Amino acid sequence: MATCDVCGNTYDKSFTLTQGDRSGTFDSFECAIHAFAPRCAHCECTIIGHGAENNGHFYCCAHCARKSGVIGLDDRI
Ligand SMILES: [Zn+2]
Ligand SMILES: [Zn+2]
């Protein structure tokens, strides 16, 4: 039994997630995504796919990277 860091729910199937030197305990992937997923620097949506990274900024897609002035990131179409 562990308590979710995000919503405070205590759940017997909670899990811990570690990324680099930070970790958290969550009762659901939704809460884990809320706490851990990067946000697109252009549209601010939560990036739960691969996304794209440039200079420490994350983008959900090449379109958003391009809109923010990043050149050379392309989606495969
Ligand atoms: Zn939760
Ligand atoms: Zn975006």
PDB file of C-alpha atoms in Angstrom, residues 12-58:
ATOM      1  CA  ASP A  12      -2.627  -1.474  -3.277  1.00  0.00           C
ATOM      2  CA  LYS A  13      -1.481  -1.351  -6.907  1.00  0.00           C
ATOM      3  CA  SER A  14       0.351   1.938  -6.663  1.00  0.00           C
ATOM      4  CA  PHE A  15       3.793   2.091  -8.234  1.00  0.00           C
ATOM      5  CA  THR A  16       6.918   4.198  -8.153  1.00  0.00           C
ATOM      6  CA  LEU A  17       8.498   5.889 -11.106  1.00  0.00           C
ATOM      7  CA  THR A  18      12.097   7.063 -11.304  1.00  0.00           C
ATOM      8  CA  GLN A  19      13.516   9.470 -13.853  1.00  0.00           C
ATOM      9  CA  GLY A  20      17.100  10.529 -13.310  1.00  0.00           C
ATOM     10  CA  ASP A  21      17.344  11.632  -9.685  1.00  0.00           C
ATOM     11  CA  ARG A  22      13.640  12.193  -9.084  1.00  0.00           C
ATOM     12  CA  SER A  23      11.065   9.593  -8.274  1.00  0.00           C
ATOM     13  CA  GLY A  24       7.429   9.510  -7.252  1.00  0.00           C
ATOM     14  CA  THR A  25       4.681   7.192  -6.081  1.00  0.00           C
ATOM     15  CA  PHE A  26       1.459   7.068  -8.070  1.00  0.00           C
ATOM     16  CA  ASP A  27      -1.836   5.201  -8.036  1.00  0.00           C
ATOM     17  CA  SER A  28      -2.437   5.613 -11.763  1.00  0.00           C
ATOM     18  CA  PHE A  29      -0.661   6.464 -14.983  1.00  0.00           C
ATOM     19  CA  GLU A  30      -2.793   9.574 -15.229  1.00  0.00           C
ATOM     20  CA  CYS A  31      -1.275  10.892 -11.997  1.00  0.00           C
ATOM     21  CA  ALA A  32       2.208   9.792 -13.066  1.00  0.00           C
ATOM     22  CA  ILE A  33       1.812  11.623 -16.384  1.00  0.00           C
ATOM     23  CA  HIS A  34       0.523  14.698 -14.570  1.00  0.00           C
ATOM     24  CA  ALA A  35       3.669  14.773 -12.423  1.00  0.00           C
ATOM     25  CA  PHE A  36       6.319  13.554 -14.855  1.00  0.00           C
ATOM     26  CA  ALA A  37       5.395  14.171 -18.472  1.00  0.00           C
ATOM     27  CA  PRO A  38       7.051  17.168 -20.111  1.00  0.00           C
ATOM     28  CA  ARG A  39       4.855  19.936 -21.563  1.00  0.00           C
ATOM     29  CA  CYS A  40       5.089  21.184 -25.108  1.00  0.00           C
ATOM     30  CA  ALA A  41       6.879  24.544 -25.113  1.00  0.00           C
ATOM     31  CA  HIS A  42       4.508  25.793 -27.815  1.00  0.00           C
ATOM     32  CA  CYS A  43       0.984  24.472 -27.135  1.00  0.00           C
ATOM     33  CA  GLU A  44       1.526  23.270 -23.536  1.00  0.00           C
ATOM     34  CA  CYS A  45      -0.128  19.932 -24.087  1.00  0.00           C
ATOM     35  CA  THR A  46       1.231  17.011 -22.082  1.00  0.00           C
ATOM     36  CA  ILE A  47       3.722  14.989 -24.078  1.00  0.00           C
ATOM     37  CA  ILE A  48       3.010  11.310 -23.552  1.00  0.00           C
ATOM     38  CA  GLY A  49       4.431  10.130 -26.846  1.00  0.00           C
ATOM     39  CA  HIS A  50       8.033  10.495 -27.918  1.00  0.00           C
ATOM     40  CA  GLY A  51       7.780  14.192 -28.715  1.00  0.00           C
ATOM     41  CA  ALA A  52      10.866  16.137 -29.670  1.00  0.00           C
ATOM     42  CA  GLU A  53      13.510  17.913 -27.669  1.00  0.00           C
ATOM     43  CA  ASN A  54      15.615  20.876 -28.652  1.00  0.00           C
ATOM     44  CA  ASN A  55      17.901  22.858 -26.368  1.00  0.00           C
ATOM     45  CA  GLY A  56      16.116  21.676 -23.235  1.00  0.00           C
ATOM     46  CA  HIS A  57      12.660  22.516 -24.608  1.00  0.00           C
ATOM     47  CA  PHE A  58      10.173  19.776 -25.360  1.00  0.00           C
TER      48      PHE A  58
END
